[in-house]
PDB file of C-alpha atoms in Angstrom:
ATOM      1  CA  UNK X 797      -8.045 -21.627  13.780  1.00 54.00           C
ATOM      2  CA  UNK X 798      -6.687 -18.333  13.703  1.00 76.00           C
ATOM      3  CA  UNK X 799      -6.393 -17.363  10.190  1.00 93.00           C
ATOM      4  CA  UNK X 800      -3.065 -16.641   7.871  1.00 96.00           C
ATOM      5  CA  UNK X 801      -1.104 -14.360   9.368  1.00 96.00           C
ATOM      6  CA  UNK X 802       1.012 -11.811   6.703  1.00 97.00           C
ATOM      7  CA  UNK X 803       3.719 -10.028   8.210  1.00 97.00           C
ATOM      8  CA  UNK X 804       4.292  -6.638   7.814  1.00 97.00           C
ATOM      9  CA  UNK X 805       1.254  -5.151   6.848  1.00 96.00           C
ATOM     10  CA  UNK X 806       2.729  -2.107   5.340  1.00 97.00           C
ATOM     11  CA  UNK X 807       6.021  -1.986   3.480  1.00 97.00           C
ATOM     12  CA  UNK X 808       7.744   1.405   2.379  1.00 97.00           C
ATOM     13  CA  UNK X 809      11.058   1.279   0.839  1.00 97.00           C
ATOM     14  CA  UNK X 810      13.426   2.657  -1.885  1.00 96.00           C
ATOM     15  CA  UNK X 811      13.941   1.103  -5.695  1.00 96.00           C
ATOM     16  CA  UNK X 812      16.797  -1.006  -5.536  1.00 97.00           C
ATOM     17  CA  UNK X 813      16.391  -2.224  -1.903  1.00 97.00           C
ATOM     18  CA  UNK X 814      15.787  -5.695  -0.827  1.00 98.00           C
ATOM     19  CA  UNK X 815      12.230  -6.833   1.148  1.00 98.00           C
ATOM     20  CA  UNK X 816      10.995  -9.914   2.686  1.00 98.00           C
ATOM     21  CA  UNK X 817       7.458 -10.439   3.727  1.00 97.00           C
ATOM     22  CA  UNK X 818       6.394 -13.291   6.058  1.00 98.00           C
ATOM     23  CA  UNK X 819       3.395 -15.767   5.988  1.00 98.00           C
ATOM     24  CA  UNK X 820       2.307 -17.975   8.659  1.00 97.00           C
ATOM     25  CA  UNK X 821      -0.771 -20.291   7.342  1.00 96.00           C
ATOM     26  CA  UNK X 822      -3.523 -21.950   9.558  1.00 94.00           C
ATOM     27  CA  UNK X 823      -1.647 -24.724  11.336  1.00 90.00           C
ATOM     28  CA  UNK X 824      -1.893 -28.026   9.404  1.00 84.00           C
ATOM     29  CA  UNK X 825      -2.864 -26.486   6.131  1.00 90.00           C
ATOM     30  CA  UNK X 826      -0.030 -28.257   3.770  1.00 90.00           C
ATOM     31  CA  UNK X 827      -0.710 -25.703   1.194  1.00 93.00           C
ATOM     32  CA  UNK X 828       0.591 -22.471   0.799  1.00 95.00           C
ATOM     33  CA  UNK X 829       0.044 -20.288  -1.642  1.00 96.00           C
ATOM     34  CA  UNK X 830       1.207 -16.485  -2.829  1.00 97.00           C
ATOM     35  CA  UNK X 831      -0.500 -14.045  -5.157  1.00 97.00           C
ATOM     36  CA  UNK X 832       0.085 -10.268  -5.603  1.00 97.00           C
ATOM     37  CA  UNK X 833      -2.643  -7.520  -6.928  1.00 96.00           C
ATOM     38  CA  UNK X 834      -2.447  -4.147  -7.825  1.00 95.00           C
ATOM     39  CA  UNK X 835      -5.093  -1.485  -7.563  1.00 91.00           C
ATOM     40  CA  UNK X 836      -8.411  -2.387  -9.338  1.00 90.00           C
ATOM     41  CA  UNK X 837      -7.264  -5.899 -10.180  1.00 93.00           C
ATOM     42  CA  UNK X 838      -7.785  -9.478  -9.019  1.00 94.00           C
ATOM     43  CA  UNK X 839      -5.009 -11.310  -7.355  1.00 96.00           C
ATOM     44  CA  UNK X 840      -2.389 -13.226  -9.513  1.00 95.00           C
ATOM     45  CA  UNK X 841      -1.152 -16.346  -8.668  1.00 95.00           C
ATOM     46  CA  UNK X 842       2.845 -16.415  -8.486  1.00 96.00           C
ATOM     47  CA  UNK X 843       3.681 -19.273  -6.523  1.00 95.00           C
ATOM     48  CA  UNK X 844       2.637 -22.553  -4.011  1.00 94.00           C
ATOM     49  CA  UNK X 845       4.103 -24.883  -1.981  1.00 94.00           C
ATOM     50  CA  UNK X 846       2.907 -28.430  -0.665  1.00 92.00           C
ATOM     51  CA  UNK X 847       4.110 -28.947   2.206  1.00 92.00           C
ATOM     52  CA  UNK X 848       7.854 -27.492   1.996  1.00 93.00           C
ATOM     53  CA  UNK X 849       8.300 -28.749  -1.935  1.00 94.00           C
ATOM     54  CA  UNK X 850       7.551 -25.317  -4.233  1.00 93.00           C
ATOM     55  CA  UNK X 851       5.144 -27.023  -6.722  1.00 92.00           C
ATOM     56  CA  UNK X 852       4.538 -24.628  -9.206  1.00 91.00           C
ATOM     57  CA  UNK X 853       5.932 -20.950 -10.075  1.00 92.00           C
ATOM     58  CA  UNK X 854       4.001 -18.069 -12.722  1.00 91.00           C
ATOM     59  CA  UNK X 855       5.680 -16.623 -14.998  1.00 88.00           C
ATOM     60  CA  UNK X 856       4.934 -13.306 -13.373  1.00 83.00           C
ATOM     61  CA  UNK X 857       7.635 -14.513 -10.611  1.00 86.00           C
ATOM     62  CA  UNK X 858      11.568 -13.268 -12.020  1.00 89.00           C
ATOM     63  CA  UNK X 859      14.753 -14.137 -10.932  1.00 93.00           C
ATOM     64  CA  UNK X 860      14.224 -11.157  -8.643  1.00 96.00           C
ATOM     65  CA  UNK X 861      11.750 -12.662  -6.486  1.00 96.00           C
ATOM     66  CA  UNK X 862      12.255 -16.344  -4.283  1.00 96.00           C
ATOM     67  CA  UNK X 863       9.782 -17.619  -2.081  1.00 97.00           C
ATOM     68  CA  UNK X 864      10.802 -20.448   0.820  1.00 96.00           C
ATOM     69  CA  UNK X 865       8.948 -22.712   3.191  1.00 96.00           C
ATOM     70  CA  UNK X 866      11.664 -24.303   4.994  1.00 91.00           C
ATOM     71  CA  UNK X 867       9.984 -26.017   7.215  1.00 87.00           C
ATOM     72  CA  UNK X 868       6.550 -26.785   6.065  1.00 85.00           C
ATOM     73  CA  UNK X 869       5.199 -24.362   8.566  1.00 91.00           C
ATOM     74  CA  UNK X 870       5.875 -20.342   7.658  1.00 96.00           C
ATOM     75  CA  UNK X 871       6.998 -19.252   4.062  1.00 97.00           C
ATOM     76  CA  UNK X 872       8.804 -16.194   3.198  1.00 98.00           C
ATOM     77  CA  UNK X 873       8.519 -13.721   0.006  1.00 98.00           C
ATOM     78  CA  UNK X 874      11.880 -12.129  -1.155  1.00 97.00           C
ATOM     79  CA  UNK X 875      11.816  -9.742  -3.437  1.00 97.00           C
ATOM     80  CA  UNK X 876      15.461  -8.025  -4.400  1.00 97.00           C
ATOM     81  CA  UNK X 877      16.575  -5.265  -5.964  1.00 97.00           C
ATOM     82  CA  UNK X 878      12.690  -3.783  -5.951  1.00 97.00           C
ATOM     83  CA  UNK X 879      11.317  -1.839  -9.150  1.00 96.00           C
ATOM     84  CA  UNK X 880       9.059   0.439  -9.077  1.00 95.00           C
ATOM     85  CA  UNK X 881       6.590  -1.975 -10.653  1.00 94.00           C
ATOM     86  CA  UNK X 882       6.681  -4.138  -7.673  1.00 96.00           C
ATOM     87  CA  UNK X 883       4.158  -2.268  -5.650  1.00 97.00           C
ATOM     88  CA  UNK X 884       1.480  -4.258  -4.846  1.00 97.00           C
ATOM     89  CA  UNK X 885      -0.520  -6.147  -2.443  1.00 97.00           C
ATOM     90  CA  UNK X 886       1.227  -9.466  -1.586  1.00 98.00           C
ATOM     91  CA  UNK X 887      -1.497 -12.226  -0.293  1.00 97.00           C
ATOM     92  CA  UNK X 888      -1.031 -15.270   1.004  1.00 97.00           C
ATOM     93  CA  UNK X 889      -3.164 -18.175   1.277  1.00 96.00           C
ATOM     94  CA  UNK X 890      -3.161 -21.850   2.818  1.00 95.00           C
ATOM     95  CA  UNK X 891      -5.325 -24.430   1.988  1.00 92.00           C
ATOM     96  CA  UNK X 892      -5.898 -27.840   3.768  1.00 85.00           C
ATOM     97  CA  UNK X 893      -5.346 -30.226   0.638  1.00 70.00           C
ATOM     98  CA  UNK X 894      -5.599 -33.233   3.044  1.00 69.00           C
ATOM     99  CA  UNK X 895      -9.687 -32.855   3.340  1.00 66.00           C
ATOM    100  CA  UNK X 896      -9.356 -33.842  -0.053  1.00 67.00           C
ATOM    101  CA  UNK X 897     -10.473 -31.596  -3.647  1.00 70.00           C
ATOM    102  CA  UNK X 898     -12.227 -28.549  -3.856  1.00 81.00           C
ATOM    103  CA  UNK X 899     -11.208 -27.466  -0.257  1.00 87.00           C
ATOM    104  CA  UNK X 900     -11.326 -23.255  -0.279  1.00 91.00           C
ATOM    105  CA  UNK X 901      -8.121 -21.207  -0.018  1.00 93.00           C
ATOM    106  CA  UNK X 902      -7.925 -19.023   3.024  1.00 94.00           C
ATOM    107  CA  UNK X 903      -6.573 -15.420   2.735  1.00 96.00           C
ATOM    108  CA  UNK X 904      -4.334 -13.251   4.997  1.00 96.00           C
ATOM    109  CA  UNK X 905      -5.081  -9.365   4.969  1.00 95.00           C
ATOM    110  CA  UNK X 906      -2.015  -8.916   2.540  1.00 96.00           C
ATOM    111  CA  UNK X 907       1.402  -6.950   2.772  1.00 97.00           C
ATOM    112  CA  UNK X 908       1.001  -3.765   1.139  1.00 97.00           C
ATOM    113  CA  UNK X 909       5.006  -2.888  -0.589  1.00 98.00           C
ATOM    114  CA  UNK X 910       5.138   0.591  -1.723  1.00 97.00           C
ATOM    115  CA  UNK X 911       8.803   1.797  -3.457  1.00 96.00           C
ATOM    116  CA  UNK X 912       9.669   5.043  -3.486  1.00 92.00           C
TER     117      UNK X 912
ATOM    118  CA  UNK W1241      -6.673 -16.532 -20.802  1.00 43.00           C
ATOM    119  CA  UNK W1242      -8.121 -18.738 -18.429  1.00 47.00           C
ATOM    120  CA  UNK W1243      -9.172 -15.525 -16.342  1.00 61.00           C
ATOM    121  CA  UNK W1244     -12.498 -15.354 -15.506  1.00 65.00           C
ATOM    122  CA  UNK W1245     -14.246 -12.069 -16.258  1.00 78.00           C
ATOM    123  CA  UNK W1246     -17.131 -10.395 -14.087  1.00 84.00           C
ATOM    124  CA  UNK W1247     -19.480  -8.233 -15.710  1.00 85.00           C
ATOM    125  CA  UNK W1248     -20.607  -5.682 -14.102  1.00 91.00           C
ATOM    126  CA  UNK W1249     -17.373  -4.044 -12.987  1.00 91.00           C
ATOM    127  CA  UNK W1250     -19.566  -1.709 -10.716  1.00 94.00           C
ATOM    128  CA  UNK W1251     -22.963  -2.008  -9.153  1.00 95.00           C
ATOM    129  CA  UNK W1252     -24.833   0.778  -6.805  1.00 96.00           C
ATOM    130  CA  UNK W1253     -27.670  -0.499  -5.743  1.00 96.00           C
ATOM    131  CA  UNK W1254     -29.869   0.772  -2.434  1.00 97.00           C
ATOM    132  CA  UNK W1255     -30.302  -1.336   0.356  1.00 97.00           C
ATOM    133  CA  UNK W1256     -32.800  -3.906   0.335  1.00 97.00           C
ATOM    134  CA  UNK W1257     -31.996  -4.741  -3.222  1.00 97.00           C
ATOM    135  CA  UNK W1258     -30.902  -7.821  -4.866  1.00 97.00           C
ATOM    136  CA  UNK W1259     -27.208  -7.689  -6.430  1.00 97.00           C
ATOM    137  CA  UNK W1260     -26.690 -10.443  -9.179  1.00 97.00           C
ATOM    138  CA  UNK W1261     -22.790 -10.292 -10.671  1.00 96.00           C
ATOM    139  CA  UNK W1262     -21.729 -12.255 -13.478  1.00 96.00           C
ATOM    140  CA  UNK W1263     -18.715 -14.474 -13.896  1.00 95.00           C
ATOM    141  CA  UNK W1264     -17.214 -16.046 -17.640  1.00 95.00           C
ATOM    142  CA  UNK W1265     -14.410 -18.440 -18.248  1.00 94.00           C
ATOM    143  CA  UNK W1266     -12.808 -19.627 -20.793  1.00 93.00           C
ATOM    144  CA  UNK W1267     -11.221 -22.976 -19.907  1.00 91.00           C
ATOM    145  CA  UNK W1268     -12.452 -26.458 -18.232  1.00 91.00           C
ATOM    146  CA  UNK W1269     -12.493 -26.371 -14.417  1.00 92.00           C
ATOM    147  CA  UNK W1270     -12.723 -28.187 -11.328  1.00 91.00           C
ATOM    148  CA  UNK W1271     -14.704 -25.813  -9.299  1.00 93.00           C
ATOM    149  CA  UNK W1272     -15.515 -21.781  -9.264  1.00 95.00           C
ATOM    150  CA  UNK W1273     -15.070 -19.809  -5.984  1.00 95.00           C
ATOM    151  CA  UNK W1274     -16.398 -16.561  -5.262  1.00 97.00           C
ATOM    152  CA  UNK W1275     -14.698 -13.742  -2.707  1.00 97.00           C
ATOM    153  CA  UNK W1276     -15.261 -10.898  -1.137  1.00 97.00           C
ATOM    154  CA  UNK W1277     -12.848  -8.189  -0.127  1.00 97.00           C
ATOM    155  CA  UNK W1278     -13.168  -4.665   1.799  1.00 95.00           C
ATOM    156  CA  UNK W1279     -11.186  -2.142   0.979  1.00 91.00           C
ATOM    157  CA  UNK W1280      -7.251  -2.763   1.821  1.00 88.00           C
ATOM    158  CA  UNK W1281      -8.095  -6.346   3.218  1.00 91.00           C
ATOM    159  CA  UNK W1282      -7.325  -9.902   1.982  1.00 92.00           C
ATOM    160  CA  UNK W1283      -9.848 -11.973   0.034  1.00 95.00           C
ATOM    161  CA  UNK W1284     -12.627 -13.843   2.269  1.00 96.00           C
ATOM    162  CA  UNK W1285     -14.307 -17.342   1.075  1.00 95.00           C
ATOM    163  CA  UNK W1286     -18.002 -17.162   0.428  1.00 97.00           C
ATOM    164  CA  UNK W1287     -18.475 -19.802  -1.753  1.00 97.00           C
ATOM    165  CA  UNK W1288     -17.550 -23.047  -3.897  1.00 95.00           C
ATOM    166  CA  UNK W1289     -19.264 -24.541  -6.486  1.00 96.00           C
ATOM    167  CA  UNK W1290     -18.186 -27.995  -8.061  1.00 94.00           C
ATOM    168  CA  UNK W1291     -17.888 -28.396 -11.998  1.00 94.00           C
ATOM    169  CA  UNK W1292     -20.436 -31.044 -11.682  1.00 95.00           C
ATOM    170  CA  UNK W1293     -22.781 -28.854  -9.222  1.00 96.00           C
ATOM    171  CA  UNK W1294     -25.307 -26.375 -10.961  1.00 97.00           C
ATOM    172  CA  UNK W1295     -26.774 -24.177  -8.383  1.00 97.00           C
ATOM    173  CA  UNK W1296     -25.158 -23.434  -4.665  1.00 97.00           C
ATOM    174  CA  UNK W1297     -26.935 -21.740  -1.379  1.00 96.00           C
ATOM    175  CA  UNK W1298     -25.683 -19.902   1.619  1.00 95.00           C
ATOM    176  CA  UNK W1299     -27.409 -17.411   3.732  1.00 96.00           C
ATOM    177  CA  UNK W1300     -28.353 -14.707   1.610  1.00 97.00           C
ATOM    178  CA  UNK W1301     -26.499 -15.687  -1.594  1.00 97.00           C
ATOM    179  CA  UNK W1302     -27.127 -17.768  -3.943  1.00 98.00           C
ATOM    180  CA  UNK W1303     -24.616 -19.200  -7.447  1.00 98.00           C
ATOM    181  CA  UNK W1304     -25.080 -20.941 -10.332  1.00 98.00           C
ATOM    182  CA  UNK W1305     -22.643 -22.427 -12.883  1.00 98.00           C
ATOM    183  CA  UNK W1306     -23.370 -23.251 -15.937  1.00 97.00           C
ATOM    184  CA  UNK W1307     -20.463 -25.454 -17.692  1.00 95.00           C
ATOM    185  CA  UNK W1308     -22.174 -24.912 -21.053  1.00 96.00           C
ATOM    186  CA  UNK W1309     -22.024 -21.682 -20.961  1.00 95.00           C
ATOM    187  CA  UNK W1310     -19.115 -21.607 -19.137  1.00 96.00           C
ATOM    188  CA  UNK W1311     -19.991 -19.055 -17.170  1.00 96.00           C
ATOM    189  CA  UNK W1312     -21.371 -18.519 -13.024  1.00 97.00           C
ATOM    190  CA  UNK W1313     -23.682 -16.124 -11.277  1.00 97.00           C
ATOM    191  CA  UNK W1314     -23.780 -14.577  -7.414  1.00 97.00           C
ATOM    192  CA  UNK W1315     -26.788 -13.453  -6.301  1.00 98.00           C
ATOM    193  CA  UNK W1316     -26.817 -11.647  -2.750  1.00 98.00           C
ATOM    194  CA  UNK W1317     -30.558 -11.050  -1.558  1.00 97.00           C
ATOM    195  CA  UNK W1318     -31.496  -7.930   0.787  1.00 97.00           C
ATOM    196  CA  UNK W1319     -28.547  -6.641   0.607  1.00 97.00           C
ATOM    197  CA  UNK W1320     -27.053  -4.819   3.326  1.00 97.00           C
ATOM    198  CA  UNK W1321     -24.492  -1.547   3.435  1.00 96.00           C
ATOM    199  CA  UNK W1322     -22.009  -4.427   5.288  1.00 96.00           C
ATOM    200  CA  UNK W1323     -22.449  -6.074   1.727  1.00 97.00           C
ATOM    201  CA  UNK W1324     -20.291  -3.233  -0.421  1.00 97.00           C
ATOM    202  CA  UNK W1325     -17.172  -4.612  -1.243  1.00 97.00           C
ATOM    203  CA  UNK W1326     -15.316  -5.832  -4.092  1.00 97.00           C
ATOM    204  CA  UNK W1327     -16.160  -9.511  -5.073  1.00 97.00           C
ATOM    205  CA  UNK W1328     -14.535 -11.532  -7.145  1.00 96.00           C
ATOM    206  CA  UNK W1329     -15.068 -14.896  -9.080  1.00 96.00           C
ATOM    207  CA  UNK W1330     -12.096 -17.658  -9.186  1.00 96.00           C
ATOM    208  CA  UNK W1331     -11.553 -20.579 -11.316  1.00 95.00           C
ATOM    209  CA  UNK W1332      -9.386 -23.328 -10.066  1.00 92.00           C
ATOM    210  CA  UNK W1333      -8.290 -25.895 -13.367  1.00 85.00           C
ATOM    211  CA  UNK W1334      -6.377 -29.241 -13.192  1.00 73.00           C
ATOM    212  CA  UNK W1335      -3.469 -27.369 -11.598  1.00 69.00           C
ATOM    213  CA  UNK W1336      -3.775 -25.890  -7.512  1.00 81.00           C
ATOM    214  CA  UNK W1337      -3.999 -22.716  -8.610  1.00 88.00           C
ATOM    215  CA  UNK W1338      -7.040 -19.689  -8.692  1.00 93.00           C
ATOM    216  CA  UNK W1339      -7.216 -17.649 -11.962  1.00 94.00           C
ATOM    217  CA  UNK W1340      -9.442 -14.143 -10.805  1.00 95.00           C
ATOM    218  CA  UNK W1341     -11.191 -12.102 -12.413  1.00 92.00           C
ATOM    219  CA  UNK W1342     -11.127  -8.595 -12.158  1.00 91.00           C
ATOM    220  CA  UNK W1343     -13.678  -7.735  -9.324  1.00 94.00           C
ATOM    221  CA  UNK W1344     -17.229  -6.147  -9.322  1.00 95.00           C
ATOM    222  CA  UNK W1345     -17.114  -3.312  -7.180  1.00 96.00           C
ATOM    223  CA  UNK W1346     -20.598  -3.394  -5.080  1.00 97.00           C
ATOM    224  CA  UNK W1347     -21.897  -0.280  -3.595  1.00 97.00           C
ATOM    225  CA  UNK W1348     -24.946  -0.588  -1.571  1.00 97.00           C
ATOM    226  CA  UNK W1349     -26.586   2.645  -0.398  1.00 96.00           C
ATOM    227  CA  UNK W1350     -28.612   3.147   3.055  1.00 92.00           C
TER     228      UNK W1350
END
C-alpha cells in the first residue's frame, strides 16, 4: 500500500491557460474521488468515479473543468481556460468500496494550482 | 446544507491537555469521519463512526455521535505538540460522497 499519489505538487500558471493534475489511487481501490479547498476551508467534493464510470459530479464542477479515469486505474483533473478563482488545493482520494460500507477515504497530499 | 460545522474553529491548549472539538450536521447519515491535516498536506483518516454506533476508541482519541442531536465529538487525551493540526469532521449520506466542515485549528503548546 503506498498511498494516493497526486501529481504535481505545485502548479503555477497564468489566467487563461490550461492545467491537468494527475491521481494515481492505492491499487485496487475502485473508487476515486476529487475535492478542492481553499485556504481556511474544508475540502469540497466535485467529483467520483467507480471504477472508470464518473458516478456523480457537484455543482461546483463547470464546463471548464473534466475529470477522466480511462482505465480504472489513474484519473486526471482538467481544468481549462483557468480563473483566478481556481486556486486551490486539488485532493484526491480512493476508497476500496469492495470491503463493503463505511470503508474510509484515503487522501493524497494535494496539488496546490496557483494563477497568476 | 448538509455541511457539518465544528465548533471551536481554534483551540490552544498546552501540552498534556485534553482537546475535545465539536462536530453538527444537519442531515441523516451513514457514518461521520474525522481527519487530520498539517499544514499544506492532504487529509489523514483517524476515525469512523457508524450511524448506528454511539461512542468510538483509538489510541488517544476518543468520538461520540449522537444521532439525536445530530451532532459528534473528538476527544484527543495528553495531547502532544505532534497533535496541532487542523481536524476536520465529515459526513458521508446515502450518496459516496464526504460533506466537511470547516476545520478546528488545534494548537498545542510545549
Amino acid at each position: 500500500d503506498t498511498g494516493v499519489s497526486q501529481d504535481p505538487r505545485h502548479k503555477i500558471t497564468k489566467r487563461g491557460q490550461n492545467v491537468t493534475f494527475r491521481c494515481d489511487p492505492i491499487s485496487e481501490h475502485n473508487r476515486l474521488y476529487w475535492y478542492r479547498q481553499t485556504l481556511g476551508q474544508g475540502p469540497e467534493f466535485l467529483t467520483y468515479f467507480q471504477n472508470e464510470a464518473q458516478l456523480e459530479k457537484s455543482r461546483l464542477l463547470s464546463d471548464r473543468f473534466s475529470a477522466e479515469r480511462p482505465k480504472g486505474s489513474f484519473s486526471t483533473l482538467e481544468i481549462q481556460r483557468t480563473e483566478q478563482g481556481d486556486s486551490a488545493m486539488y485532493l484526491c482520494a480512493s476508497r476500496d468500496k469492495q470491503r463493503g460500507h463505511n470503508q474510509p477515504q484515503h487522501f493524497g497530499d494535494g496539488t496546490r494550482l496557483s494563477i497568476l | 446544507s448538509q455541511q457539518g460545522e465544528e465548533d471551536p474553529q481554534a483551540l490552544s491548549i498546552q501540552e498534556g491537555e485534553n482537546a475535545t472539538m465539536n462536530c453538527s450536521y444537519k442531515t441523516s447519515i451513514n457514518n461521520l469521519q474525522w481527519y487530520r491535516q498539517n499544514s499544506g498536506r492532504g487529509l489523514v483518516h483517524l476515525i469512523l463512526i457508524r450511524s448506528n454506533e454511539r461512542e468510538k476508541h483509538s489510541g488517544r482519541l476518543r468520538v461520540t455521535l449522537d444521532t439525536s442531536k445530530k451532532s459528534s465529538s473528538l476527544l484527543i487525551t495528553a495531547s502532544r505538540a505532534a497533535d496541532t493540526a487542523s481536524y476536520f469532521c465529515a459526513i458521508e449520506t446515502s450518496g459516496s460522497r464526504l460533506t466537511f466542515g470547516e476545520g478546528t485549528q488545534l494548537t498545542v503548546n510545549p
